[in-house]
mmCIF file of C-alpha atoms and ligand atoms in Angstrom:
data_model
loop_
_atom_site.group_PDB
_atom_site.id
_atom_site.type_symbol
_atom_site.label_atom_id
_atom_site.label_comp_id
_atom_site.label_asym_id
_atom_site.label_seq_id
_atom_site.Cartn_x
_atom_site.Cartn_y
_atom_site.Cartn_z
ATOM 1 C CA MET B 1 -14.633 -10.728 8.856
ATOM 2 C CA GLN B 2 -12.629 -12.319 6.024
ATOM 3 C CA HIS B 3 -10.774 -9.802 3.871
ATOM 4 C CA VAL B 4 -12.297 -9.696 0.374
ATOM 5 C CA PRO B 5 -9.469 -9.303 -2.158
ATOM 6 C CA VAL B 6 -9.933 -6.094 -4.100
ATOM 7 C CA LEU B 7 -10.000 -6.341 -7.926
ATOM 8 C CA TYR B 8 -9.227 -10.052 -7.573
ATOM 9 C CA GLN B 9 -10.099 -11.134 -11.108
ATOM 10 C CA ALA B 10 -8.500 -8.117 -12.764
ATOM 11 C CA VAL B 11 -5.240 -8.746 -10.891
ATOM 12 C CA LEU B 12 -5.153 -12.387 -12.001
ATOM 13 C CA ASP B 13 -6.171 -11.629 -15.592
ATOM 14 C CA LEU B 14 -3.349 -9.106 -15.851
ATOM 15 C CA LEU B 15 -0.616 -10.896 -13.905
ATOM 16 C CA LYS B 16 -1.437 -14.101 -15.822
ATOM 17 C CA PRO B 17 0.219 -16.627 -13.492
ATOM 18 C CA VAL B 18 1.616 -19.718 -15.255
ATOM 19 C CA PRO B 19 2.746 -23.143 -13.999
ATOM 20 C CA GLY B 20 6.271 -23.040 -12.645
ATOM 21 C CA GLY B 21 6.209 -19.212 -12.313
ATOM 22 C CA LEU B 22 7.734 -17.341 -9.376
ATOM 23 C CA TYR B 23 5.677 -14.505 -7.882
ATOM 24 C CA LEU B 24 6.096 -11.903 -5.190
ATOM 25 C CA ASP B 25 3.142 -10.667 -3.147
ATOM 26 C CA GLY B 26 4.511 -7.738 -1.139
ATOM 27 C CA THR B 27 1.347 -7.225 0.911
ATOM 28 C CA LEU B 28 0.110 -10.701 1.713
ATOM 29 C CA GLY B 29 -2.673 -9.765 4.181
ATOM 30 C CA ALA B 30 -5.033 -12.729 4.515
ATOM 31 C CA GLY B 31 -3.549 -14.238 1.353
ATOM 32 C CA GLY B 32 -6.545 -13.746 -0.941
ATOM 33 C CA HIS B 33 -4.608 -12.601 -4.004
ATOM 34 C CA THR B 34 -1.823 -15.080 -3.322
ATOM 35 C CA ARG B 35 -4.363 -17.894 -3.334
ATOM 36 C CA GLY B 36 -5.312 -16.820 -6.861
ATOM 37 C CA LEU B 37 -1.648 -16.695 -7.929
ATOM 38 C CA LEU B 38 -1.083 -20.197 -6.507
ATOM 39 C CA LEU B 39 -4.183 -21.592 -8.195
ATOM 40 C CA GLY B 40 -3.245 -19.954 -11.497
ATOM 41 C CA SER B 41 0.328 -21.254 -11.363
ATOM 42 C CA SER B 42 -0.608 -24.818 -10.362
ATOM 43 C CA PRO B 43 0.852 -27.313 -9.927
ATOM 44 C CA ASP B 44 4.294 -25.921 -9.125
ATOM 45 C CA GLY B 45 4.329 -22.098 -9.239
ATOM 46 C CA GLN B 46 5.530 -20.412 -6.055
ATOM 47 C CA VAL B 47 4.767 -17.174 -4.218
ATOM 48 C CA ALA B 48 6.967 -15.303 -1.742
ATOM 49 C CA GLY B 49 4.481 -13.436 0.477
ATOM 50 C CA PHE B 50 5.562 -10.498 2.620
ATOM 51 C CA ASP B 51 3.751 -8.764 5.450
ATOM 52 C CA ARG B 52 4.978 -6.584 8.295
ATOM 53 C CA ASP B 53 2.074 -7.733 10.425
ATOM 54 C CA PRO B 54 2.632 -11.064 12.225
ATOM 55 C CA TRP B 55 -1.111 -11.511 12.832
ATOM 56 C CA ALA B 56 -1.833 -11.139 9.117
ATOM 57 C CA LEU B 57 0.852 -13.757 8.407
ATOM 58 C CA ASP B 58 -0.784 -16.176 10.881
ATOM 59 C CA VAL B 59 -4.116 -15.774 9.105
ATOM 60 C CA ALA B 60 -2.494 -16.207 5.685
ATOM 61 C CA LYS B 61 -0.631 -19.326 6.855
ATOM 62 C CA SER B 62 -3.859 -20.911 7.950
ATOM 63 C CA ASN B 63 -5.761 -19.822 4.797
ATOM 64 C CA LEU B 64 -3.004 -21.105 2.494
ATOM 65 C CA ALA B 65 -2.063 -24.270 4.401
ATOM 66 C CA ASP B 66 -3.217 -26.469 1.491
ATOM 67 C CA PHE B 67 -0.479 -25.100 -0.767
ATOM 68 C CA GLY B 68 2.376 -26.399 1.409
ATOM 69 C CA GLU B 69 5.825 -25.227 0.349
ATOM 70 C CA ARG B 70 4.557 -23.436 -2.738
ATOM 71 C CA VAL B 71 4.149 -20.350 -0.579
ATOM 72 C CA ILE B 72 6.942 -18.791 1.480
ATOM 73 C CA PHE B 73 5.868 -16.490 4.330
ATOM 74 C CA ILE B 74 8.166 -13.600 5.172
ATOM 75 C CA LYS B 75 7.663 -11.137 8.032
ATOM 76 C CA ASP B 76 9.316 -8.036 6.699
ATOM 77 C CA SER B 77 8.543 -4.928 4.718
ATOM 78 C CA TYR B 78 8.258 -5.507 0.999
ATOM 79 C CA ARG B 79 10.914 -2.806 0.598
ATOM 80 C CA ASN B 80 13.494 -5.341 1.878
ATOM 81 C CA PHE B 81 12.385 -8.062 -0.536
ATOM 82 C CA ARG B 82 15.657 -8.362 -2.453
ATOM 83 C CA SER B 83 17.701 -9.871 0.387
ATOM 84 C CA HIS B 84 14.971 -12.467 1.015
ATOM 85 C CA LEU B 85 14.791 -13.429 -2.662
ATOM 86 C CA ASN B 86 18.578 -13.823 -2.699
ATOM 87 C CA ILE B 87 18.309 -16.334 0.144
ATOM 88 C CA LEU B 88 15.659 -18.219 -1.861
ATOM 89 C CA ASN B 89 17.931 -18.084 -4.911
ATOM 90 C CA TRP B 90 15.213 -16.326 -6.875
ATOM 91 C CA HIS B 91 17.138 -13.965 -9.155
ATOM 92 C CA TYR B 92 14.116 -12.884 -11.166
ATOM 93 C CA VAL B 93 10.363 -13.284 -10.707
ATOM 94 C CA ASP B 94 7.508 -13.450 -13.208
ATOM 95 C CA GLY B 95 5.022 -11.182 -11.465
ATOM 96 C CA ILE B 96 4.846 -8.781 -8.549
ATOM 97 C CA LEU B 97 1.800 -7.508 -6.676
ATOM 98 C CA LEU B 98 1.283 -4.792 -4.081
ATOM 99 C CA ASP B 99 -2.224 -4.323 -2.685
ATOM 100 C CA LEU B 100 -1.407 -1.267 -0.611
ATOM 101 C CA GLY B 101 -3.133 0.135 2.402
ATOM 102 C CA ILE B 102 -4.770 -1.490 5.331
ATOM 103 C CA SER B 103 -6.748 -4.712 5.517
ATOM 104 C CA SER B 104 -10.258 -5.077 6.889
ATOM 105 C CA MET B 105 -8.778 -7.299 9.606
ATOM 106 C CA GLN B 106 -6.546 -4.453 10.770
ATOM 107 C CA LEU B 107 -9.214 -1.766 10.496
ATOM 108 C CA ASP B 108 -11.769 -3.892 12.334
ATOM 109 C CA THR B 109 -9.460 -4.598 15.300
ATOM 110 C CA PRO B 110 -9.833 -1.545 17.593
ATOM 111 C CA GLU B 111 -6.690 -2.424 19.607
ATOM 112 C CA ARG B 112 -4.580 -1.769 16.514
ATOM 113 C CA GLY B 113 -5.613 1.894 16.669
ATOM 114 C CA PHE B 114 -6.311 2.383 12.934
ATOM 115 C CA SER B 115 -9.983 3.285 13.205
ATOM 116 C CA PHE B 116 -11.600 6.561 14.241
ATOM 117 C CA ARG B 117 -14.940 4.780 14.577
ATOM 118 C CA GLU B 118 -13.818 2.501 17.411
ATOM 119 C CA ASP B 119 -11.930 3.379 20.559
ATOM 120 C CA GLY B 120 -8.429 1.990 20.924
ATOM 121 C CA PRO B 121 -4.848 2.996 21.700
ATOM 122 C CA LEU B 122 -3.215 5.395 19.238
ATOM 123 C CA ASP B 123 -0.964 2.726 17.778
ATOM 124 C CA MET B 124 -1.346 2.318 13.949
ATOM 125 C CA ARG B 125 1.796 0.193 13.475
ATOM 126 C CA PHE B 126 1.665 -2.547 10.856
ATOM 127 C CA ASP B 127 4.639 -4.109 12.633
ATOM 128 C CA PRO B 128 4.296 -4.314 16.435
ATOM 129 C CA ASP B 129 8.107 -4.689 16.735
ATOM 130 C CA GLN B 130 8.562 -1.160 15.400
ATOM 131 C CA PRO B 131 9.091 1.262 18.304
ATOM 132 C CA LEU B 132 7.322 4.356 16.858
ATOM 133 C CA THR B 133 3.545 4.568 17.402
ATOM 134 C CA ALA B 134 0.968 7.180 16.411
ATOM 135 C CA ALA B 135 0.876 8.357 20.056
ATOM 136 C CA ASP B 136 4.642 8.980 19.932
ATOM 137 C CA LEU B 137 4.221 11.117 16.827
ATOM 138 C CA LEU B 138 1.225 13.026 18.168
ATOM 139 C CA ASN B 139 2.707 13.703 21.582
ATOM 140 C CA GLY B 140 6.336 14.220 20.590
ATOM 141 C CA SER B 141 6.222 16.270 17.364
ATOM 142 C CA THR B 142 6.402 20.037 16.968
ATOM 143 C CA ARG B 143 3.378 21.942 15.710
ATOM 144 C CA GLU B 144 5.120 22.443 12.340
ATOM 145 C CA ASP B 145 5.944 18.762 11.937
ATOM 146 C CA LEU B 146 2.409 17.704 12.847
ATOM 147 C CA ALA B 147 0.882 20.203 10.444
ATOM 148 C CA ASP B 148 3.276 19.003 7.713
ATOM 149 C CA ILE B 149 2.363 15.346 8.253
ATOM 150 C CA ILE B 150 -1.379 16.052 8.230
ATOM 151 C CA PHE B 151 -1.129 18.345 5.210
ATOM 152 C CA SER B 152 1.251 16.241 3.107
ATOM 153 C CA TYR B 153 -0.009 12.738 3.869
ATOM 154 C CA GLY B 154 -3.657 13.575 4.507
ATOM 155 C CA GLU B 155 -4.034 16.335 1.884
ATOM 156 C CA GLU B 156 -5.934 18.103 4.667
ATOM 157 C CA LYS B 157 -6.413 21.860 4.162
ATOM 158 C CA LEU B 158 -7.136 22.393 7.851
ATOM 159 C CA ALA B 159 -3.845 20.791 8.908
ATOM 160 C CA ARG B 160 -2.626 23.803 10.898
ATOM 161 C CA LYS B 161 -5.850 24.161 12.844
ATOM 162 C CA ILE B 162 -5.849 20.447 13.608
ATOM 163 C CA ALA B 163 -2.190 20.555 14.704
ATOM 164 C CA ASP B 164 -3.006 23.439 17.073
ATOM 165 C CA ALA B 165 -5.914 21.505 18.576
ATOM 166 C CA ILE B 166 -3.723 18.422 19.053
ATOM 167 C CA ILE B 167 -1.052 20.477 20.821
ATOM 168 C CA ALA B 168 -3.667 22.069 23.099
ATOM 169 C CA ASN B 169 -5.044 18.663 24.132
ATOM 170 C CA ARG B 170 -1.832 16.645 24.586
ATOM 171 C CA PRO B 171 -1.076 14.019 25.737
ATOM 172 C CA LEU B 172 -3.387 12.027 23.464
ATOM 173 C CA VAL B 173 -3.753 8.325 24.170
ATOM 174 C CA ARG B 174 -6.952 7.006 22.566
ATOM 175 C CA THR B 175 -8.268 7.067 19.001
ATOM 176 C CA LYS B 176 -11.605 8.466 20.166
ATOM 177 C CA ASP B 177 -9.865 11.464 21.774
ATOM 178 C CA LEU B 178 -8.122 12.296 18.509
ATOM 179 C CA ALA B 179 -11.284 11.718 16.455
ATOM 180 C CA GLU B 180 -13.280 14.080 18.734
ATOM 181 C CA ILE B 181 -10.654 16.820 18.619
ATOM 182 C CA VAL B 182 -10.440 16.702 14.833
ATOM 183 C CA LYS B 183 -14.218 16.601 14.513
ATOM 184 C CA LYS B 184 -14.521 19.819 16.524
ATOM 185 C CA VAL B 185 -12.153 21.799 14.297
ATOM 186 C CA ALA B 186 -12.723 20.135 10.897
ATOM 187 C CA ARG B 187 -16.449 19.423 10.812
ATOM 188 C CA ASN B 188 -17.814 20.003 7.309
ATOM 189 C CA PRO B 189 -21.565 19.410 6.925
ATOM 190 C CA LYS B 190 -21.172 19.242 3.125
ATOM 191 C CA SER B 191 -18.599 16.441 3.193
ATOM 192 C CA LYS B 192 -19.680 12.794 3.109
ATOM 193 C CA ILE B 193 -16.499 11.544 4.769
ATOM 194 C CA HIS B 194 -15.811 11.629 8.518
ATOM 195 C CA PRO B 195 -13.782 14.763 9.392
ATOM 196 C CA ALA B 196 -10.996 12.625 10.934
ATOM 197 C CA THR B 197 -10.494 10.434 7.821
ATOM 198 C CA ARG B 198 -7.613 12.461 6.397
ATOM 199 C CA THR B 199 -5.844 12.961 9.709
ATOM 200 C CA PHE B 200 -5.955 9.238 10.489
ATOM 201 C CA GLN B 201 -4.699 8.399 6.996
ATOM 202 C CA ALA B 202 -1.832 10.885 7.403
ATOM 203 C CA LEU B 203 -0.740 9.459 10.739
ATOM 204 C CA ARG B 204 -0.872 5.877 9.468
ATOM 205 C CA ILE B 205 1.283 6.772 6.455
ATOM 206 C CA ALA B 206 3.788 8.597 8.663
ATOM 207 C CA VAL B 207 3.975 5.888 11.351
ATOM 208 C CA ASN B 208 4.615 3.164 8.776
ATOM 209 C CA GLY B 209 6.747 5.147 6.306
ATOM 210 C CA GLU B 210 4.370 3.978 3.587
ATOM 211 C CA LEU B 211 5.287 6.342 0.772
ATOM 212 C CA ASP B 212 9.037 5.940 1.302
ATOM 213 C CA ALA B 213 8.622 2.159 1.128
ATOM 214 C CA LEU B 214 6.727 2.400 -2.160
ATOM 215 C CA GLU B 215 9.258 4.821 -3.730
ATOM 216 C CA ALA B 216 12.170 2.609 -2.717
ATOM 217 C CA PHE B 217 10.443 -0.572 -3.892
ATOM 218 C CA LEU B 218 9.421 0.288 -7.461
ATOM 219 C CA PRO B 219 12.857 0.519 -9.160
ATOM 220 C CA GLU B 220 14.135 -2.583 -7.384
ATOM 221 C CA ALA B 221 10.968 -4.470 -8.246
ATOM 222 C CA LEU B 222 11.450 -3.628 -11.911
ATOM 223 C CA ASP B 223 15.086 -4.789 -11.773
ATOM 224 C CA SER B 224 13.897 -8.100 -10.310
ATOM 225 C CA LEU B 225 11.301 -8.896 -12.973
ATOM 226 C CA ASN B 226 11.924 -11.260 -15.860
ATOM 227 C CA THR B 227 11.376 -9.714 -19.304
ATOM 228 C CA GLY B 228 7.655 -10.101 -19.993
ATOM 229 C CA GLY B 229 6.957 -10.171 -16.235
ATOM 230 C CA ARG B 230 4.359 -7.790 -14.830
ATOM 231 C CA LEU B 231 4.163 -5.411 -11.902
ATOM 232 C CA ALA B 232 0.654 -4.755 -10.524
ATOM 233 C CA ILE B 233 -0.029 -2.134 -7.874
ATOM 234 C CA ILE B 234 -3.367 -1.372 -6.215
ATOM 235 C CA ALA B 235 -3.357 2.093 -4.603
ATOM 236 C CA PHE B 236 -6.032 3.470 -2.308
ATOM 237 C CA HIS B 237 -5.333 7.187 -2.315
ATOM 238 C CA SER B 238 -3.962 9.753 -4.698
ATOM 239 C CA LEU B 239 -0.536 10.028 -3.056
ATOM 240 C CA GLU B 240 0.249 6.360 -3.673
ATOM 241 C CA ASP B 241 -1.348 6.325 -7.088
ATOM 242 C CA ARG B 242 0.673 9.371 -8.179
ATOM 243 C CA ILE B 243 3.944 7.664 -7.230
ATOM 244 C CA VAL B 244 3.018 4.569 -9.261
ATOM 245 C CA LYS B 245 1.726 6.576 -12.225
ATOM 246 C CA ARG B 246 4.863 8.747 -12.431
ATOM 247 C CA PHE B 247 7.143 5.734 -12.137
ATOM 248 C CA PHE B 248 5.340 3.840 -14.907
ATOM 249 C CA ARG B 249 5.262 6.951 -17.154
ATOM 250 C CA LYS B 250 8.965 7.576 -16.687
ATOM 251 C CA GLU B 251 9.960 3.953 -17.242
ATOM 252 C CA SER B 252 7.819 3.668 -20.364
ATOM 253 C CA ARG B 253 9.611 6.555 -22.131
ATOM 254 C CA ASP B 254 12.781 6.406 -24.188
ATOM 255 C CA CYS B 255 13.878 9.903 -23.249
ATOM 256 C CA ILE B 256 13.207 11.761 -20.009
ATOM 257 C CA CYS B 257 15.063 14.990 -20.843
ATOM 258 C CA PRO B 258 13.197 18.210 -19.939
ATOM 259 C CA PRO B 259 11.101 19.500 -22.900
ATOM 260 C CA GLU B 260 13.430 22.489 -23.473
ATOM 261 C CA VAL B 261 16.388 20.190 -24.299
ATOM 262 C CA PRO B 262 16.361 19.943 -28.141
ATOM 263 C CA VAL B 263 18.340 16.687 -28.474
ATOM 264 C CA CYS B 264 18.222 13.808 -26.011
ATOM 265 C CA VAL B 265 21.161 13.776 -23.616
ATOM 266 C CA CYS B 266 19.768 11.428 -20.977
ATOM 267 C CA GLY B 267 20.058 8.164 -22.904
ATOM 268 C CA HIS B 268 17.101 6.778 -20.962
ATOM 269 C CA LYS B 269 15.511 3.704 -22.536
ATOM 270 C CA ALA B 270 11.948 2.549 -21.903
ATOM 271 C CA ARG B 271 11.949 -0.537 -19.687
ATOM 272 C CA VAL B 272 8.204 -1.112 -19.391
ATOM 273 C CA LYS B 273 5.040 -1.061 -21.437
ATOM 274 C CA GLU B 274 2.074 0.325 -19.539
ATOM 275 C CA ILE B 275 -0.716 -2.237 -19.702
ATOM 276 C CA THR B 276 -3.204 0.121 -18.056
ATOM 277 C CA ARG B 277 -2.942 3.675 -19.451
ATOM 278 C CA ARG B 278 -5.829 4.512 -17.129
ATOM 279 C CA PRO B 279 -6.123 2.768 -13.793
ATOM 280 C CA ILE B 280 -8.636 -0.054 -13.450
ATOM 281 C CA ARG B 281 -11.380 0.670 -10.918
ATOM 282 C CA PRO B 282 -13.744 -1.786 -9.234
ATOM 283 C CA GLU B 283 -17.211 -2.101 -10.723
ATOM 284 C CA GLU B 284 -20.324 -0.965 -8.847
ATOM 285 C CA GLY B 285 -21.130 -4.553 -7.834
ATOM 286 C CA GLU B 286 -17.766 -5.030 -6.170
ATOM 287 C CA ILE B 287 -18.060 -1.689 -4.374
ATOM 288 C CA ALA B 288 -21.536 -2.638 -3.127
ATOM 289 C CA ARG B 289 -20.192 -5.936 -1.746
ATOM 290 C CA ASN B 290 -16.990 -4.393 -0.402
ATOM 291 C CA PRO B 291 -17.257 -0.631 0.236
ATOM 292 C CA ARG B 292 -13.521 -0.407 0.973
ATOM 293 C CA ALA B 293 -12.856 -1.185 -2.701
ATOM 294 C CA ARG B 294 -14.343 2.222 -3.580
ATOM 295 C CA SER B 295 -11.067 4.125 -3.876
ATOM 296 C CA ALA B 296 -8.937 1.307 -5.333
ATOM 297 C CA LYS B 297 -6.930 1.956 -8.517
ATOM 298 C CA LEU B 298 -4.969 -0.819 -10.210
ATOM 299 C CA ARG B 299 -2.052 -0.034 -12.510
ATOM 300 C CA VAL B 300 -0.041 -2.696 -14.324
ATOM 301 C CA ALA B 301 3.186 -2.482 -16.327
ATOM 302 C CA GLU B 302 5.117 -5.152 -18.223
ATOM 303 C CA LYS B 303 8.897 -5.263 -18.335
ATOM 304 C CA ILE B 304 10.161 -5.066 -21.891
ATOM 305 C CA PHE B 305 13.889 -5.279 -21.158
HETATM 306 C C1 SAM Q 1 -4.910 -4.488 1.786
HETATM 307 S S1 SAM Q 1 -4.007 -5.641 2.704
HETATM 308 C C2 SAM Q 1 -3.612 -6.895 1.553
HETATM 309 C C3 SAM Q 1 -4.704 -7.914 1.373
HETATM 310 C C4 SAM Q 1 -4.317 -9.086 0.491
HETATM 311 N N1 SAM Q 1 -4.051 -8.693 -0.874
HETATM 312 C C5 SAM Q 1 -5.378 -10.171 0.517
HETATM 313 O O1 SAM Q 1 -5.841 -10.588 -0.557
HETATM 314 O O2 SAM Q 1 -5.730 -10.642 1.602
HETATM 315 C C6 SAM Q 1 -2.478 -4.847 2.926
HETATM 316 C C7 SAM Q 1 -1.470 -5.608 3.791
HETATM 317 O O3 SAM Q 1 -0.186 -5.053 3.535
HETATM 318 C C8 SAM Q 1 0.560 -5.042 4.719
HETATM 319 N N2 SAM Q 1 1.609 -4.035 4.535
HETATM 320 C C9 SAM Q 1 1.479 -2.690 4.509
HETATM 321 N N3 SAM Q 1 2.670 -2.131 4.271
HETATM 322 C C10 SAM Q 1 3.573 -3.141 4.127
HETATM 323 C C11 SAM Q 1 4.969 -3.199 3.853
HETATM 324 N N4 SAM Q 1 5.704 -2.095 3.678
HETATM 325 N N5 SAM Q 1 5.532 -4.413 3.746
HETATM 326 C C12 SAM Q 1 4.823 -5.555 3.915
HETATM 327 N N6 SAM Q 1 3.503 -5.557 4.199
HETATM 328 C C13 SAM Q 1 2.887 -4.362 4.300
HETATM 329 C C14 SAM Q 1 -0.452 -4.744 5.799
HETATM 330 O O4 SAM Q 1 0.009 -5.206 7.043
HETATM 331 C C15 SAM Q 1 -1.686 -5.504 5.290
HETATM 332 O O5 SAM Q 1 -1.750 -6.784 5.867
#
């Protein structure tokens, strides 16, 4: 199934691509948003598109073939974008997008191991060249480390119970085995979500170092924007959204001294204007067409100096 770009129109309305502009799409996926950036910056705007997943890049290359050299495909984490832009001689860019999380293509391919609904190996790597898999984490971590991962990255209250059940059933090899084990200890008849949702999310975040990548990226992304350029981030869970929200709040304030300090000593100057004080959410129609858009939150900031 073709990935439907989440909040497509809102992203384009807020990033406002212009002819000749340079853009960075850190999470290219199937290239849906990048297509919009290329169309909006016709005839000569360019996009550097990053993805850790070589299969996603193949799909994007085929989907964006018509745009020729206006799009540059880079297989790397967006957190390493600066060295690639240096090679391109792009000192500053006019807009930056991250559409975080997992694509439908990845979720719908059982062999990638992201889904608890389908059986597959416990893999969960965005980048198949990375050595660490979900199975390595599950079978090689201590009870404390497992419980920490599931609690911190899955916001799962039953993390300790789940960690105990994992330890008792090791080695784990298949997604279905993990889903069944979690279901037994975390079944909640009142909850609408599958009991393994949070545990799978936690493992995916840990395997791919997702939150570290986002934290490392934001300040460098801001440094690399032209004045007036915009940074747009779509988050799919509260942990990501919190990181983006705090970063935008901090960078939009002139002083970040603690409240008890009577006179500013930090000298911090606001570098962005928040364009979205509250995050933009998909409308009901979009959610009905694309249920995975349900938890999306878009935040946008503009660099002011
Ligand atoms: C939700 S999809 C993006 C979909 C895309 N906006 C579109 O319109 O088709 C997220 C993509 O980000 C990639 N990804 C996740 N973390 C990444 C990282 N740190 N660096 C580069 N790509 C990453 C995933 O492999 C996935 O293909």
